[in-house]
């Protein structure tokens, strides 16, 4: 199921010249697409495009991954407390 070409076609022609794409497949995702209010075709088209884009991006691996940075060496020195803390504690 790829509604993307139909959405692009409708976006290029405009919602006055081309109808909103019809959702024919049956799945939880298409049930969500069918719930979009089509009384405002422009808003419905943008909502459909946004939902389809998010659906296609979900779960996909990032295009480029970088290795994790190296761990810094363990800090063995204890920091010196500020002078006002030393005066207060002594």
C-alpha positions as a Markdown table, in Angstrom:
| # | Residue | x | y | z |
|---|---|---|---|---|
| 1 | Unk | 0.0 | 0.0 | 0.0 |
| 2 | Unk | 1.5 | 3.2 | -1.1 |
| 3 | Unk | -0.7 | 6.3 | -1.1 |
| 4 | Unk | 2.3 | 8.6 | -1.5 |
| 5 | Unk | 2.2 | 8.9 | -5.3 |
| 6 | Unk | -1.5 | 9.7 | -5.2 |
| 7 | Unk | -1.0 | 12.3 | -2.5 |
| 8 | Unk | 1.9 | 13.9 | -4.5 |
| 9 | Unk | -0.3 | 14.0 | -7.6 |
| 10 | Unk | -3.2 | 15.6 | -5.7 |
| 11 | Unk | -0.8 | 18.1 | -4.1 |
| 12 | Unk | 0.6 | 19.1 | -7.5 |
| 13 | Unk | -2.7 | 19.4 | -9.2 |
| 14 | Unk | -4.5 | 20.9 | -6.3 |
| 15 | Unk | -7.5 | 19.6 | -4.4 |
| 16 | Unk | -9.9 | 21.5 | -6.7 |
| 17 | Unk | -8.7 | 19.5 | -9.7 |
| 18 | Unk | -7.9 | 16.1 | -8.2 |
| 19 | Unk | -9.8 | 14.2 | -5.5 |
| 20 | Unk | -8.3 | 13.0 | -2.3 |
| 21 | Unk | -6.7 | 9.5 | -2.6 |
| 22 | Unk | -9.1 | 6.7 | -1.6 |
| 23 | Unk | -7.9 | 4.4 | 1.1 |
| 24 | Unk | -8.8 | 0.8 | 0.1 |
| 25 | Unk | -6.5 | -1.4 | 2.1 |
| 26 | Unk | -7.6 | -2.6 | 5.6 |
| 27 | Unk | -5.2 | -2.2 | 8.5 |
| 28 | Unk | -5.0 | -0.3 | 11.7 |
| 29 | Unk | -3.1 | 2.4 | 9.9 |
| 30 | Unk | -5.6 | 2.8 | 7.1 |
| 31 | Unk | -8.4 | 2.9 | 9.7 |
| 32 | Unk | -6.6 | 6.0 | 11.1 |
| 33 | Unk | -6.4 | 7.5 | 7.7 |
| 34 | Unk | -10.1 | 7.0 | 7.2 |
| 35 | Unk | -10.8 | 9.0 | 10.3 |
| 36 | Unk | -9.5 | 12.2 | 8.8 |
| 37 | Unk | -12.2 | 14.8 | 8.3 |
| 38 | Unk | -12.4 | 15.4 | 4.5 |
| 39 | Unk | -14.7 | 18.5 | 4.7 |
| 40 | Unk | -11.5 | 20.6 | 4.3 |
| 41 | Unk | -9.7 | 18.9 | 1.5 |
| 42 | Unk | -6.4 | 20.9 | 1.8 |
| 43 | Unk | -6.2 | 20.1 | 5.6 |
| 44 | Unk | -7.1 | 16.5 | 4.9 |
| 45 | Unk | -4.4 | 16.1 | 2.3 |
| 46 | Unk | -1.7 | 17.6 | 4.6 |
| 47 | Unk | -2.8 | 15.4 | 7.4 |
| 48 | Unk | -2.7 | 12.3 | 5.3 |
| 49 | Unk | 0.8 | 13.3 | 4.0 |
| 50 | Unk | 2.0 | 13.8 | 7.6 |
| 51 | Unk | 0.6 | 10.5 | 8.8 |
| 52 | Unk | 2.1 | 8.6 | 5.9 |
| 53 | Unk | 5.5 | 10.2 | 6.4 |
| 54 | Unk | 5.5 | 9.4 | 10.1 |
| 55 | Unk | 4.4 | 5.9 | 9.4 |
| 56 | Unk | 7.1 | 5.2 | 6.9 |
| 57 | Unk | 9.8 | 6.7 | 9.2 |
| 58 | Unk | 8.7 | 4.8 | 12.3 |
| 59 | Unk | 11.0 | 1.9 | 13.0 |
| 60 | Unk | 13.4 | 2.6 | 10.2 |
| 61 | Unk | 17.2 | 2.8 | 10.9 |
| 62 | Unk | 18.9 | 6.2 | 10.7 |
| 63 | Unk | 20.6 | 6.9 | 7.4 |
| 64 | Unk | 24.0 | 7.4 | 9.0 |
| 65 | Unk | 25.3 | 6.2 | 12.4 |
| 66 | Unk | 28.4 | 7.2 | 14.2 |
| 67 | Unk | 30.4 | 5.1 | 16.6 |
| 68 | Unk | 30.0 | 5.8 | 20.3 |
| 69 | Unk | 32.7 | 8.1 | 21.8 |
| 70 | Unk | 35.4 | 6.6 | 23.9 |
| 71 | Unk | 34.9 | 6.5 | 27.7 |
| 72 | Unk | 37.0 | 9.1 | 29.5 |
| 73 | Unk | 39.6 | 7.8 | 31.9 |
| 74 | Unk | 38.4 | 7.2 | 35.5 |
| 75 | Unk | 38.9 | 10.3 | 37.7 |
| 76 | Unk | 41.0 | 9.3 | 40.6 |
| 77 | Unk | 41.5 | 12.8 | 42.2 |
| 78 | Unk | 38.9 | 14.2 | 44.5 |
| 79 | Unk | 37.9 | 17.8 | 43.8 |
| 80 | Unk | 39.0 | 20.4 | 46.3 |
| 81 | Unk | 36.0 | 21.9 | 48.1 |
| 82 | Unk | 35.6 | 25.7 | 47.9 |
| 83 | Unk | 37.2 | 27.7 | 50.7 |
| 84 | Unk | 34.0 | 28.9 | 52.2 |
| 85 | Unk | 32.9 | 25.2 | 52.6 |
| 86 | Unk | 36.2 | 24.3 | 54.3 |
| 87 | Unk | 35.8 | 27.2 | 56.8 |
| 88 | Unk | 32.3 | 26.3 | 57.6 |
| 89 | Unk | 33.0 | 22.6 | 58.2 |
| 90 | Unk | 36.1 | 23.2 | 60.4 |
